[in-house]
Amino acid sequence: MERHVRQSTIYNLQSTIYNMHNQFPAQARRSRPAQSRRPRRSLWARLRLLLLVVGALLLLGAGFFYWQVQRLAAILTVEDVRPHQAQASPLFGANLLLIGTDERPDQPHEGVRSDTLMLVRLDGMGRWVALFSLPRDSEVNIPQVGLGQTKINAAYSQGYVAAPQLYGTSATPHQGGMALSAEVVESLLQLEARGMAVDYTATVNFAGFATLIDALGGITIDVPRYLRDEAYPTEDFGTMLVEFQPGPQRMDGATALIYARTRHPDSDFGRVARQQQVVQAIMHELRTHGLLGQLRSIPALLRALDGTPEAVRPLQTTLPLARPDVLLSLMLLGASLDPSELGQFALGPNEIAYTNGTNLIYEPAAVQALLEQWQHPPREANEQALVHVLNGTNTAGLAREVSLDLENANFRLLPPGNALPTATTRIYHVGNSPATARRLARQLGVELIHAPPPQGASPEATIVLVLGADWPEQ
C-alpha cells in the first residue's frame, strides 16, 4: 500500500514538473512577440525617417542645382531675333551653330570676326552628337546687306554692325551677328530643302573659350605632330612664335586657344581638325569629372561670368538652357556620350568644286552627301571609309602585312606607305567616317585621335593607321 502511495506521489510530481515545463515555453512564446514587435516598429520608424531625410536632401540638391542652372541661363541666354525661329528640341534632335569670334571690346574700331563656324547636331534621346565644320574661307552670298560673293566669316561681322536694320531696333550686335550667320549657313548648306534649320546659335569669344577650359581644370590634347607657327597673331596685332611638340599634353585655356587657332603650319583644314579635336577633349574632360564634377563646374562658370556686361560677355546662346527638355538632353549627353563616338564631319578638299582666289566653292551634290551622313547616327555602311596604313617602325613590309589583314577584315585600304619613326601606334580619324574609325580602333586596341595625320598620309584617306614601335606583331 505504501509502495502504491509512493508511486502515485512520484507520478503526480513528475506530471506537475512536466506541465510546468510545457507551460513555460508557451508563455514565453506568447510574450516574445509582444516584446519583439516594439523593436520592429522602432526600426521601421527610423528607416522612414532616414528615407524622408534623404529625399529632402535630394530635393534640396535638385532645387539648388536648378537654381544654379537658371542663374547661368539668365547670364548666357539671349533671344533669337530671326523672324522664323525653329522649335526643334535637342532631346529629339536639333542643330546648334557654334560661332567662335575674335572680338576685342577695348578696340571696337577693329570690328569682329568669326574664326570658327561649327554646326552641332544634338540628340539627347539617341545619345549622340555630330560636328559639321565650315572653313572660314567658304564662299557665300549675303544679299541681306547687299554683299556679293564673299567669305562666310563676314556674315557675323555684317550682322553685328547692321543688327538694328536687319532685325529691329531692339536687336543687339551679338544677336544680329548670330542671326545673320545662321541664315547664311542655312542658305549655303540648303538645309531647308532637307527639312532642317539652324535651330539655335551660340557664340564663344577667345576669352570665353579660355574661361570654359580653365573652369574644367584644363584639357588633355594628344598633338599628332610637331607644329610651328612663326606668325601667330597676338592681341596687340603683332605676331609671335608658337610651337607644339608631338604627344599627349595638358593645356590650360590660353594654350588650347592657340592650338585651336593656329593655321600657318598646314591650312585652314588642319585648323578645323584641331578645333574638333579640342571639342572632343572638352567632352572627354567633362566625362572624366563625372556628373558630380560637371555640377561642380557650374559655380565656377558663374563666378567667372557673374557681373559681366552683355556687350563683353564671353559666351552667349539662344539655346534656352533652363528649359526642362534642353536641360534633360544636356544631362543625358553629358552622362552617357563616349567622346570617341563623337561624329566629326567637315567641308574639305573632297567637296571643293573650284576656288575663287582664296575663296572655296563647293560641289552641291558632295555637300549634300556629307550632310546626309552628318544628320543621322554614324553608320559604317554609309561612310565608304578609306584606310591608309603607314609604317613608322624599322620592320620592312609591316604596313603591307597589316593592310592585307585589315582588307580581310572588310576595311577598304589604300596602298601602304611610310611615316617617320614613332614609338606609339595611333589611328587618326581625318574626318567623315567615325563609325569605321571606332571599329578599327576597337579591333586593334589602338588609341583613336581626331586630328590631322602625320606626314606621308594620302589626301584620299579618311582614316590613317600609323604603326609604331609598340606594334605587337613586330
Short mmCIF file of N, CA and C in Angstrom, two decimals, residues 114-263:
data_model
loop_
_atom_site.label_atom_id
_atom_site.label_comp_id
_atom_site.label_asym_id
_atom_site.label_seq_id
_atom_site.Cartn_x
_atom_site.Cartn_y
_atom_site.Cartn_z
N SER A 114 34.36 86.05 -87.25
CA SER A 114 34.02 84.69 -86.82
C SER A 114 35.08 83.76 -87.39
N ASP A 115 35.96 83.30 -86.52
CA ASP A 115 37.04 82.40 -86.94
C ASP A 115 36.59 80.95 -87.03
N THR A 116 35.50 80.62 -86.36
CA THR A 116 35.04 79.23 -86.31
C THR A 116 33.54 79.17 -86.56
N LEU A 117 33.15 78.29 -87.47
CA LEU A 117 31.72 78.00 -87.70
C LEU A 117 31.56 76.49 -87.66
N MET A 118 30.80 76.01 -86.69
CA MET A 118 30.64 74.57 -86.50
C MET A 118 29.17 74.27 -86.18
N LEU A 119 28.55 73.48 -87.03
CA LEU A 119 27.17 73.08 -86.81
C LEU A 119 27.17 71.80 -85.97
N VAL A 120 26.45 71.83 -84.86
CA VAL A 120 26.45 70.72 -83.91
C VAL A 120 25.07 70.08 -83.88
N ARG A 121 25.01 68.80 -84.17
CA ARG A 121 23.77 68.03 -84.11
C ARG A 121 23.65 67.41 -82.74
N LEU A 122 22.59 67.76 -82.00
CA LEU A 122 22.37 67.26 -80.63
C LEU A 122 21.16 66.33 -80.62
N ASP A 123 21.31 65.14 -80.09
CA ASP A 123 20.20 64.19 -79.96
C ASP A 123 20.32 63.52 -78.59
N GLY A 124 19.57 64.07 -77.61
CA GLY A 124 19.67 63.57 -76.25
C GLY A 124 19.16 62.16 -76.08
N MET A 125 18.00 61.86 -76.64
CA MET A 125 17.43 60.52 -76.51
C MET A 125 18.25 59.49 -77.27
N GLY A 126 18.80 59.88 -78.41
CA GLY A 126 19.64 58.96 -79.18
C GLY A 126 21.05 58.85 -78.63
N ARG A 127 21.40 59.75 -77.70
CA ARG A 127 22.72 59.77 -77.05
C ARG A 127 23.86 59.93 -78.07
N TRP A 128 23.71 60.85 -79.03
CA TRP A 128 24.81 61.08 -79.97
C TRP A 128 24.88 62.56 -80.36
N VAL A 129 26.10 62.95 -80.72
CA VAL A 129 26.40 64.32 -81.14
C VAL A 129 27.29 64.23 -82.37
N ALA A 130 27.07 65.12 -83.34
CA ALA A 130 27.91 65.15 -84.53
C ALA A 130 28.26 66.61 -84.86
N LEU A 131 29.51 66.82 -85.26
CA LEU A 131 30.00 68.14 -85.64
C LEU A 131 30.11 68.24 -87.15
N PHE A 132 29.85 69.45 -87.65
CA PHE A 132 29.98 69.72 -89.09
C PHE A 132 30.64 71.09 -89.21
N SER A 133 31.94 71.11 -89.56
CA SER A 133 32.70 72.35 -89.61
C SER A 133 32.70 72.95 -91.00
N LEU A 134 32.62 74.28 -91.04
CA LEU A 134 32.66 75.02 -92.29
C LEU A 134 33.89 75.93 -92.26
N PRO A 135 34.85 75.73 -93.16
CA PRO A 135 36.03 76.61 -93.20
C PRO A 135 35.63 78.06 -93.41
N ARG A 136 36.38 78.96 -92.80
CA ARG A 136 36.01 80.38 -92.85
C ARG A 136 36.21 80.98 -94.23
N ASP A 137 36.95 80.28 -95.12
CA ASP A 137 37.15 80.77 -96.48
C ASP A 137 36.06 80.30 -97.44
N SER A 138 35.04 79.61 -96.93
CA SER A 138 33.93 79.17 -97.79
C SER A 138 33.23 80.39 -98.40
N GLU A 139 32.97 80.34 -99.69
CA GLU A 139 32.34 81.48 -100.37
C GLU A 139 30.82 81.39 -100.28
N VAL A 140 30.21 82.53 -99.94
CA VAL A 140 28.75 82.60 -99.81
C VAL A 140 28.27 83.92 -100.39
N ASN A 141 26.96 84.00 -100.56
CA ASN A 141 26.30 85.24 -100.95
C ASN A 141 25.53 85.77 -99.75
N ILE A 142 25.68 87.06 -99.46
CA ILE A 142 24.98 87.66 -98.31
C ILE A 142 24.13 88.81 -98.82
N PRO A 143 22.98 88.51 -99.43
CA PRO A 143 22.16 89.59 -100.00
C PRO A 143 21.51 90.48 -98.94
N GLN A 144 21.40 90.01 -97.71
CA GLN A 144 20.73 90.79 -96.68
C GLN A 144 21.38 92.15 -96.46
N VAL A 145 22.67 92.24 -96.71
CA VAL A 145 23.39 93.51 -96.50
C VAL A 145 23.99 94.02 -97.80
N GLY A 146 23.53 93.47 -98.93
CA GLY A 146 23.97 93.97 -100.22
C GLY A 146 25.35 93.51 -100.64
N LEU A 147 25.89 92.51 -100.00
CA LEU A 147 27.19 91.99 -100.39
C LEU A 147 27.02 90.94 -101.48
N GLY A 148 28.02 90.84 -102.35
CA GLY A 148 28.02 89.78 -103.33
C GLY A 148 28.69 88.55 -102.76
N GLN A 149 29.47 87.90 -103.59
CA GLN A 149 30.18 86.69 -103.14
C GLN A 149 31.33 87.10 -102.22
N THR A 150 31.36 86.50 -101.04
CA THR A 150 32.37 86.84 -100.05
C THR A 150 32.61 85.64 -99.14
N LYS A 151 33.57 85.77 -98.25
CA LYS A 151 33.86 84.67 -97.32
C LYS A 151 32.76 84.60 -96.26
N ILE A 152 32.52 83.37 -95.80
CA ILE A 152 31.43 83.14 -94.86
C ILE A 152 31.69 83.80 -93.51
N ASN A 153 32.94 84.04 -93.16
CA ASN A 153 33.20 84.65 -91.85
C ASN A 153 32.80 86.12 -91.80
N ALA A 154 32.42 86.70 -92.97
CA ALA A 154 31.94 88.08 -92.98
C ALA A 154 30.50 88.17 -92.47
N ALA A 155 29.77 87.06 -92.44
CA ALA A 155 28.36 87.11 -92.06
C ALA A 155 28.18 87.63 -90.64
N TYR A 156 29.00 87.14 -89.71
CA TYR A 156 28.83 87.57 -88.32
C TYR A 156 29.12 89.05 -88.17
N SER A 157 30.21 89.52 -88.76
CA SER A 157 30.56 90.94 -88.61
C SER A 157 29.53 91.84 -89.26
N GLN A 158 28.97 91.44 -90.41
CA GLN A 158 27.94 92.26 -91.06
C GLN A 158 26.66 92.29 -90.25
N GLY A 159 26.27 91.15 -89.70
CA GLY A 159 25.08 91.13 -88.85
C GLY A 159 25.30 91.91 -87.56
N TYR A 160 26.52 91.88 -87.06
CA TYR A 160 26.88 92.60 -85.84
C TYR A 160 26.70 94.10 -86.04
N VAL A 161 27.17 94.59 -87.17
CA VAL A 161 27.12 96.03 -87.45
C VAL A 161 25.71 96.48 -87.80
N ALA A 162 24.97 95.65 -88.56
CA ALA A 162 23.67 96.06 -89.08
C ALA A 162 22.50 95.44 -88.34
N ALA A 163 22.69 95.06 -87.07
CA ALA A 163 21.64 94.37 -86.32
C ALA A 163 20.32 95.15 -86.28
N PRO A 164 20.30 96.46 -85.95
CA PRO A 164 19.01 97.19 -85.89
C PRO A 164 18.30 97.25 -87.24
N GLN A 165 19.06 97.42 -88.31
CA GLN A 165 18.44 97.50 -89.64
C GLN A 165 17.88 96.15 -90.09
N LEU A 166 18.56 95.07 -89.73
CA LEU A 166 18.13 93.74 -90.18
C LEU A 166 17.06 93.12 -89.31
N TYR A 167 17.13 93.34 -87.98
CA TYR A 167 16.28 92.58 -87.08
C TYR A 167 15.52 93.43 -86.07
N GLY A 168 15.51 94.75 -86.25
CA GLY A 168 14.73 95.61 -85.36
C GLY A 168 15.63 96.38 -84.41
N THR A 169 15.11 97.49 -83.93
CA THR A 169 15.92 98.39 -83.11
C THR A 169 16.34 97.78 -81.78
N SER A 170 15.62 96.77 -81.31
CA SER A 170 15.97 96.16 -80.02
C SER A 170 17.05 95.08 -80.14
N ALA A 171 17.41 94.70 -81.37
CA ALA A 171 18.41 93.65 -81.57
C ALA A 171 19.79 94.18 -81.23
N THR A 172 20.52 93.43 -80.41
CA THR A 172 21.89 93.80 -80.06
C THR A 172 22.85 93.35 -81.16
N PRO A 173 24.07 93.91 -81.19
CA PRO A 173 25.04 93.47 -82.20
C PRO A 173 25.29 91.96 -82.17
N HIS A 174 25.40 91.38 -80.97
CA HIS A 174 25.64 89.92 -80.90
C HIS A 174 24.46 89.14 -81.48
N GLN A 175 23.26 89.57 -81.16
CA GLN A 175 22.08 88.89 -81.72
C GLN A 175 22.06 89.00 -83.24
N GLY A 176 22.40 90.18 -83.76
CA GLY A 176 22.44 90.35 -85.21
C GLY A 176 23.49 89.48 -85.87
N GLY A 177 24.67 89.37 -85.24
CA GLY A 177 25.71 88.51 -85.80
C GLY A 177 25.31 87.05 -85.81
N MET A 178 24.70 86.60 -84.71
CA MET A 178 24.27 85.19 -84.64
C MET A 178 23.17 84.91 -85.65
N ALA A 179 22.21 85.83 -85.77
CA ALA A 179 21.07 85.60 -86.67
C ALA A 179 21.51 85.55 -88.13
N LEU A 180 22.36 86.50 -88.56
CA LEU A 180 22.77 86.51 -89.96
C LEU A 180 23.67 85.32 -90.27
N SER A 181 24.52 84.93 -89.35
CA SER A 181 25.35 83.74 -89.56
C SER A 181 24.49 82.51 -89.76
N ALA A 182 23.44 82.38 -88.94
CA ALA A 182 22.55 81.22 -89.07
C ALA A 182 21.86 81.21 -90.43
N GLU A 183 21.40 82.37 -90.89
CA GLU A 183 20.71 82.44 -92.19
C GLU A 183 21.66 82.09 -93.33
N VAL A 184 22.89 82.57 -93.25
CA VAL A 184 23.86 82.31 -94.33
C VAL A 184 24.25 80.83 -94.36
N VAL A 185 24.44 80.21 -93.19
CA VAL A 185 24.77 78.78 -93.14
C VAL A 185 23.62 77.95 -93.68
N GLU A 186 22.38 78.30 -93.31
CA GLU A 186 21.21 77.59 -93.84
C GLU A 186 21.19 77.66 -95.37
N SER A 187 21.51 78.84 -95.92
CA SER A 187 21.49 79.01 -97.37
C SER A 187 22.60 78.21 -98.05
N LEU A 188 23.82 78.28 -97.49
CA LEU A 188 24.95 77.58 -98.10
C LEU A 188 24.71 76.07 -98.12
N LEU A 189 24.21 75.52 -97.04
CA LEU A 189 24.02 74.08 -96.93
C LEU A 189 22.66 73.61 -97.44
N GLN A 190 21.80 74.56 -97.84
CA GLN A 190 20.46 74.23 -98.34
C GLN A 190 19.70 73.35 -97.34
N LEU A 191 19.74 73.78 -96.09
CA LEU A 191 19.12 72.98 -95.04
C LEU A 191 17.61 72.92 -95.18
N GLU A 192 16.99 73.98 -95.67
CA GLU A 192 15.53 73.97 -95.80
C GLU A 192 15.05 72.86 -96.71
N ALA A 193 15.82 72.59 -97.78
CA ALA A 193 15.45 71.51 -98.70
C ALA A 193 15.52 70.15 -98.01
N ARG A 194 16.26 70.04 -96.94
CA ARG A 194 16.36 68.80 -96.19
C ARG A 194 15.39 68.76 -95.02
N GLY A 195 14.53 69.78 -94.92
CA GLY A 195 13.61 69.86 -93.79
C GLY A 195 14.30 70.17 -92.49
N MET A 196 15.44 70.87 -92.58
CA MET A 196 16.23 71.18 -91.40
C MET A 196 16.44 72.68 -91.32
N ALA A 197 17.02 73.12 -90.21
CA ALA A 197 17.32 74.53 -89.99
C ALA A 197 18.41 74.64 -88.94
N VAL A 198 18.99 75.84 -88.83
CA VAL A 198 19.83 76.15 -87.68
C VAL A 198 18.87 76.53 -86.56
N ASP A 199 18.67 75.63 -85.63
CA ASP A 199 17.66 75.84 -84.59
C ASP A 199 18.11 76.84 -83.53
N TYR A 200 19.38 76.77 -83.17
CA TYR A 200 19.91 77.64 -82.11
C TYR A 200 21.32 78.07 -82.51
N THR A 201 21.78 79.13 -81.89
CA THR A 201 23.14 79.62 -82.14
C THR A 201 23.83 79.87 -80.80
N ALA A 202 25.15 79.88 -80.84
CA ALA A 202 25.95 80.20 -79.66
C ALA A 202 27.25 80.84 -80.13
N THR A 203 27.68 81.86 -79.43
CA THR A 203 28.96 82.49 -79.73
C THR A 203 29.90 82.33 -78.54
N VAL A 204 31.15 82.05 -78.83
CA VAL A 204 32.19 81.97 -77.82
C VAL A 204 33.36 82.80 -78.32
N ASN A 205 33.72 83.86 -77.59
CA ASN A 205 34.90 84.61 -78.00
C ASN A 205 36.13 84.01 -77.35
N PHE A 206 37.28 84.57 -77.67
CA PHE A 206 38.52 83.96 -77.21
C PHE A 206 38.60 83.89 -75.68
N ALA A 207 38.17 84.97 -75.02
CA ALA A 207 38.19 84.96 -73.56
C ALA A 207 37.25 83.90 -73.00
N GLY A 208 36.08 83.76 -73.61
CA GLY A 208 35.13 82.76 -73.15
C GLY A 208 35.63 81.35 -73.35
N PHE A 209 36.32 81.11 -74.46
CA PHE A 209 36.88 79.80 -74.73
C PHE A 209 37.86 79.41 -73.63
N ALA A 210 38.78 80.32 -73.32
CA ALA A 210 39.76 80.03 -72.28
C ALA A 210 39.11 79.87 -70.92
N THR A 211 38.07 80.68 -70.63
CA THR A 211 37.37 80.59 -69.36
C THR A 211 36.71 79.23 -69.18
N LEU A 212 36.07 78.73 -70.23
CA LEU A 212 35.39 77.44 -70.15
C LEU A 212 36.39 76.32 -69.84
N ILE A 213 37.52 76.32 -70.52
CA ILE A 213 38.51 75.27 -70.32
C ILE A 213 39.14 75.37 -68.94
N ASP A 214 39.44 76.58 -68.50
CA ASP A 214 40.01 76.75 -67.16
C ASP A 214 39.03 76.34 -66.08
N ALA A 215 37.72 76.55 -66.32
CA ALA A 215 36.72 76.13 -65.35
C ALA A 215 36.70 74.61 -65.20
N LEU A 216 37.12 73.90 -66.24
CA LEU A 216 37.21 72.44 -66.19
C LEU A 216 38.53 71.97 -65.59
N GLY A 217 39.46 72.88 -65.38
CA GLY A 217 40.78 72.50 -64.89
C GLY A 217 41.75 72.13 -65.98
N GLY A 218 41.43 72.52 -67.24
CA GLY A 218 42.29 72.21 -68.37
C GLY A 218 41.83 70.98 -69.12
N ILE A 219 42.45 70.72 -70.27
CA ILE A 219 42.12 69.55 -71.09
C ILE A 219 43.42 68.89 -71.55
N THR A 220 43.31 67.62 -71.97
CA THR A 220 44.46 66.88 -72.47
C THR A 220 44.35 66.72 -73.98
N ILE A 221 45.37 67.15 -74.69
CA ILE A 221 45.42 67.06 -76.16
C ILE A 221 46.61 66.19 -76.55
N ASP A 222 46.35 65.24 -77.43
CA ASP A 222 47.44 64.43 -78.00
C ASP A 222 47.82 65.07 -79.33
N VAL A 223 48.89 65.86 -79.32
CA VAL A 223 49.33 66.56 -80.53
C VAL A 223 49.93 65.54 -81.50
N PRO A 224 49.39 65.41 -82.71
CA PRO A 224 49.83 64.33 -83.61
C PRO A 224 51.22 64.52 -84.19
N ARG A 225 51.64 65.78 -84.38
CA ARG A 225 52.96 66.02 -84.96
C ARG A 225 53.44 67.40 -84.54
N TYR A 226 54.70 67.64 -84.75
CA TYR A 226 55.30 68.92 -84.37
C TYR A 226 54.65 70.06 -85.16
N LEU A 227 54.25 71.11 -84.44
CA LEU A 227 53.64 72.29 -85.06
C LEU A 227 54.48 73.52 -84.73
N ARG A 228 54.73 74.32 -85.74
CA ARG A 228 55.49 75.55 -85.57
C ARG A 228 54.82 76.66 -86.38
N ASP A 229 54.42 77.71 -85.70
CA ASP A 229 53.79 78.87 -86.34
C ASP A 229 54.61 80.10 -85.98
N GLU A 230 55.29 80.64 -86.96
CA GLU A 230 56.14 81.80 -86.71
C GLU A 230 55.38 83.12 -86.79
N ALA A 231 54.11 83.07 -87.15
CA ALA A 231 53.34 84.31 -87.30
C ALA A 231 51.98 84.20 -86.63
N TYR A 232 51.95 83.65 -85.42
CA TYR A 232 50.69 83.57 -84.70
C TYR A 232 50.27 84.97 -84.25
N PRO A 233 49.01 85.39 -84.53
CA PRO A 233 48.61 86.77 -84.21
C PRO A 233 48.44 86.98 -82.70
N THR A 234 48.92 88.11 -82.22
CA THR A 234 48.80 88.47 -80.81
C THR A 234 47.71 89.52 -80.64
N GLU A 235 47.32 89.76 -79.38
CA GLU A 235 46.25 90.70 -79.12
C GLU A 235 46.63 92.14 -79.45
N ASP A 236 47.92 92.45 -79.48
CA ASP A 236 48.34 93.81 -79.83
C ASP A 236 48.60 93.94 -81.33
N PHE A 237 48.07 92.96 -82.10
CA PHE A 237 48.12 92.97 -83.56
C PHE A 237 49.54 92.74 -84.10
N GLY A 238 50.36 92.11 -83.29
CA GLY A 238 51.66 91.67 -83.75
C GLY A 238 51.62 90.18 -84.02
N THR A 239 52.79 89.56 -84.06
CA THR A 239 52.89 88.12 -84.24
C THR A 239 53.92 87.56 -83.27
N MET A 240 53.83 86.26 -83.04
CA MET A 240 54.80 85.60 -82.18
C MET A 240 54.99 84.18 -82.65
N LEU A 241 56.05 83.55 -82.17
CA LEU A 241 56.35 82.16 -82.49
C LEU A 241 55.68 81.24 -81.48
N VAL A 242 54.95 80.24 -81.98
CA VAL A 242 54.37 79.22 -81.10
C VAL A 242 54.80 77.85 -81.62
N GLU A 243 55.02 76.94 -80.70
CA GLU A 243 55.43 75.58 -81.04
C GLU A 243 54.69 74.58 -80.17
N PHE A 244 54.37 73.44 -80.77
CA PHE A 244 53.76 72.32 -80.04
C PHE A 244 54.54 71.06 -80.39
N GLN A 245 55.05 70.40 -79.36
CA GLN A 245 55.74 69.13 -79.55
C GLN A 245 54.70 68.01 -79.67
N PRO A 246 55.02 66.95 -80.40
CA PRO A 246 54.06 65.84 -80.53
C PRO A 246 53.88 65.09 -79.21
N GLY A 247 52.70 64.51 -79.04
CA GLY A 247 52.43 63.69 -77.87
C GLY A 247 51.38 64.30 -76.97
N PRO A 248 50.85 63.51 -76.01
CA PRO A 248 49.81 64.00 -75.09
C PRO A 248 50.37 65.09 -74.18
N GLN A 249 49.58 66.11 -73.95
CA GLN A 249 49.99 67.20 -73.07
C GLN A 249 48.76 67.90 -72.50
N ARG A 250 48.93 68.38 -71.26
CA ARG A 250 47.87 69.09 -70.57
C ARG A 250 47.92 70.56 -70.98
N MET A 251 46.76 71.11 -71.34
CA MET A 251 46.70 72.50 -71.78
C MET A 251 45.68 73.27 -70.95
N ASP A 252 46.06 74.50 -70.57
CA ASP A 252 45.09 75.39 -69.97
C ASP A 252 44.32 76.10 -71.09
N GLY A 253 43.43 77.02 -70.71
CA GLY A 253 42.59 77.65 -71.72
C GLY A 253 43.38 78.45 -72.74
N ALA A 254 44.36 79.21 -72.30
CA ALA A 254 45.13 80.04 -73.22
C ALA A 254 45.91 79.19 -74.21
N THR A 255 46.51 78.09 -73.74
CA THR A 255 47.30 77.22 -74.62
C THR A 255 46.40 76.49 -75.62
N ALA A 256 45.26 76.01 -75.14
CA ALA A 256 44.32 75.32 -76.04
C ALA A 256 43.79 76.26 -77.10
N LEU A 257 43.60 77.53 -76.75
CA LEU A 257 43.15 78.52 -77.73
C LEU A 257 44.18 78.68 -78.85
N ILE A 258 45.44 78.77 -78.49
CA ILE A 258 46.49 78.89 -79.50
C ILE A 258 46.51 77.66 -80.40
N TYR A 259 46.39 76.49 -79.79
CA TYR A 259 46.40 75.25 -80.56
C TYR A 259 45.23 75.21 -81.55
N ALA A 260 44.06 75.67 -81.11
CA ALA A 260 42.87 75.63 -81.97
C ALA A 260 42.91 76.69 -83.06
N ARG A 261 43.61 77.80 -82.83
CA ARG A 261 43.59 78.91 -83.78
C ARG A 261 44.70 78.84 -84.83
N THR A 262 45.84 78.24 -84.48
CA THR A 262 46.97 78.30 -85.41
C THR A 262 46.62 77.62 -86.73
N ARG A 263 47.04 78.23 -87.82
CA ARG A 263 46.71 77.68 -89.14
C ARG A 263 47.92 77.67 -90.09
#
